[in-house]
Amino acid sequence: MNKSKIVQIRLHGRGGQGTVTAAELLAVAAFYQGKEVQAFPNFGVERRGAPVEAYARLSDQPIRIREQVYEPDFVIIQDPSLISPGSKVLQGINKDVVVIINSDEKVYPEIKTEKVFYIPATQIALDIIGKPFINTALIGAFGAISGLINEKALEQAIREKFVSKPDLIEVNVKAMKEAYSQLK
Amino acid sequence: MKKCLEGSNAIAHVVNSCKPGVVSAYPITPQTHIVEDLSKLNADGESGFEFVRAESEFAAASIVLGASATGVRSYTATSSQGLLLMTEVLFTIAGMRLPMVMTCANRAVSAPINIWNDQQDSMTVRDSGWIMLYAEDNQEAVDLHPVAFKVSEQLRLPVMINVDGFILTHTYQGLDIPTAKELAAFLPEYVPQKGQILDVKNPVSLGCFATPSDYMEIREDLYIDLKNSTKILKKELANYKKMFKRGSSELVEYYGDKKAKTVFVAMGSVVGTIKDAVDELNEEGKSVAVVKVKCFRPMPEAELLSKLTNAKNIAVVDKSISLGKEGILATEIKSICRQKNQKIQSFITGLGGRDITKKMIKGIYKKVLSKDNKIVFVKK
């Protein structure tokens, strides 16, 4: 029996924003906290700027289901220009769903939940990393808001991911921690 | 120790742990990450094999054929059009009784061109004489590789391990990857039998001409050996399970209500989604189960028959089709189960990467209980 609740996360971004990597980092970090995890992309016809989706599931029990995420518990929106009436970004968002948006403006009336959190991930990335690598700030925000993944596990996942690009490690860890502290 | 890895990366690592002598491949989505990671391990000096980059899949298959013919443990991986381009060589490898392992990252076949998952590629070459295994999840995909090398070399039969493209190859999960050291006790070094390989000290010809007076006997031998390979497969799966404390020695697995009247039959990653649907249906008091076919060639007929004997309604969930007939697995199940009061219905799902949801599986459950017995394309 697989009765324990599976936490379902859906990420929306554009090709080049590292949507798939963000899902992977969440899964790896949750794995370090002893969770069963699953992360996978929904590849379209890949090109820079095209909408991309990725999914992550976290659970205390082994995860067997392979379908995409239609009823998310969390939605992470890397690029708010993807939000429009009827868009896939809004699928399955009800009042219980937590939505995290990369934005410093707080105006997205299409999102029908009060649990909307805003994090200026692009600004944080530009300030700390010097490039618009928004992933690590967004996963920091997710960790703080959800309470499901702690800073230490997120840091471990980032360090492992960038092991072959050592100059990117400290800045990404710092960006994650900045977002984490802003929303904690 | 468990690690959180992508399916392809995990497969590359376990293949490396199996210490092949030659790896040859041509990149094709969604198999690419497997050979990319093997190539990386090779470039980093972490492997002992020779990596031969080929100019096509036909060449890659021919290169591993040649490598195996010299008595070296050989490996390749491909998908879709790549597998179809290998077809001629696949038959030759099996006919020449050359051991090797291939991973097929299952993908749809053109036209229309489509890079996403279904199982049309491998199902199309099912008559080539290879042992064909289908993994439900990435841990099973990893664990099948050492077993495949061992069985392949014992029986001199090639083995194809099928993993659903993207759904498994591109998914991260926590996995146990056996190291070469851990595998040493399970998978001995490959020592070819005398006269089996090209050897200047013991000259033989391989794959030579056979006239009508011998060809049939040689093909019959291959049929018999492939058919009988279930025994060794089960034995080595059991040995692996004993050593690594995971997996199952069964070629056909049953999950759900033990006395189920309605049973799904499926292969590969969709079995995971079906298991979740079966749990929910059982909780609603519905008598349902799923039978997972882990080994498609040879077809484990006795095992399937014993697991389907009580079923009244059998929904066969295929990810491929024999155009002009029905789902390929459905035809096979109909040839095995022949009780008059059994309904066996063919459901075609997930072609070209169409997502297969729990809701679709529950829809199939409703349909298989009806009187209608036409083939159904489950699109939503």
PDB file of C-alpha atoms in Angstrom, chain B residues 11 31 36 44 73 104 140 162 172 177 196 201 222 225 234 280 304 323:
ATOM      1  CA  ILE B  11      22.853   2.698 -16.338  1.00  0.00           C
ATOM      2  CA  GLN B  31      19.544   6.987 -25.299  1.00  0.00           C
ATOM      3  CA  GLU B  36      27.670  10.138 -23.275  1.00  0.00           C
ATOM      4  CA  ASP B  44      38.270  10.393 -17.291  1.00  0.00           C
ATOM      5  CA  ARG B  73      32.410  -8.490 -23.266  1.00  0.00           C
ATOM      6  CA  CYS B 104      17.201   0.189 -25.692  1.00  0.00           C
ATOM      7  CA  GLU B 140      15.270  -2.629 -11.858  1.00  0.00           C
ATOM      8  CA  ASN B 162      14.344  -2.048 -22.478  1.00  0.00           C
ATOM      9  CA  TYR B 172      16.124  11.184 -11.053  1.00  0.00           C
ATOM     10  CA  ILE B 177      24.517   1.178  -8.112  1.00  0.00           C
ATOM     11  CA  GLN B 196      33.196 -19.978 -29.932  1.00  0.00           C
ATOM     12  CA  LYS B 201      45.464 -20.393 -32.239  1.00  0.00           C
ATOM     13  CA  LEU B 222      18.413 -21.218 -31.465  1.00  0.00           C
ATOM     14  CA  ASP B 225      17.981 -22.425 -26.452  1.00  0.00           C
ATOM     15  CA  LYS B 234      15.308 -17.027 -13.134  1.00  0.00           C
ATOM     16  CA  GLU B 280      -7.001   2.795  -5.172  1.00  0.00           C
ATOM     17  CA  LEU B 304       1.732 -16.025 -17.389  1.00  0.00           C
ATOM     18  CA  LEU B 323      -0.668  -2.265 -37.549  1.00  0.00           C
TER      19      LEU B 323
END
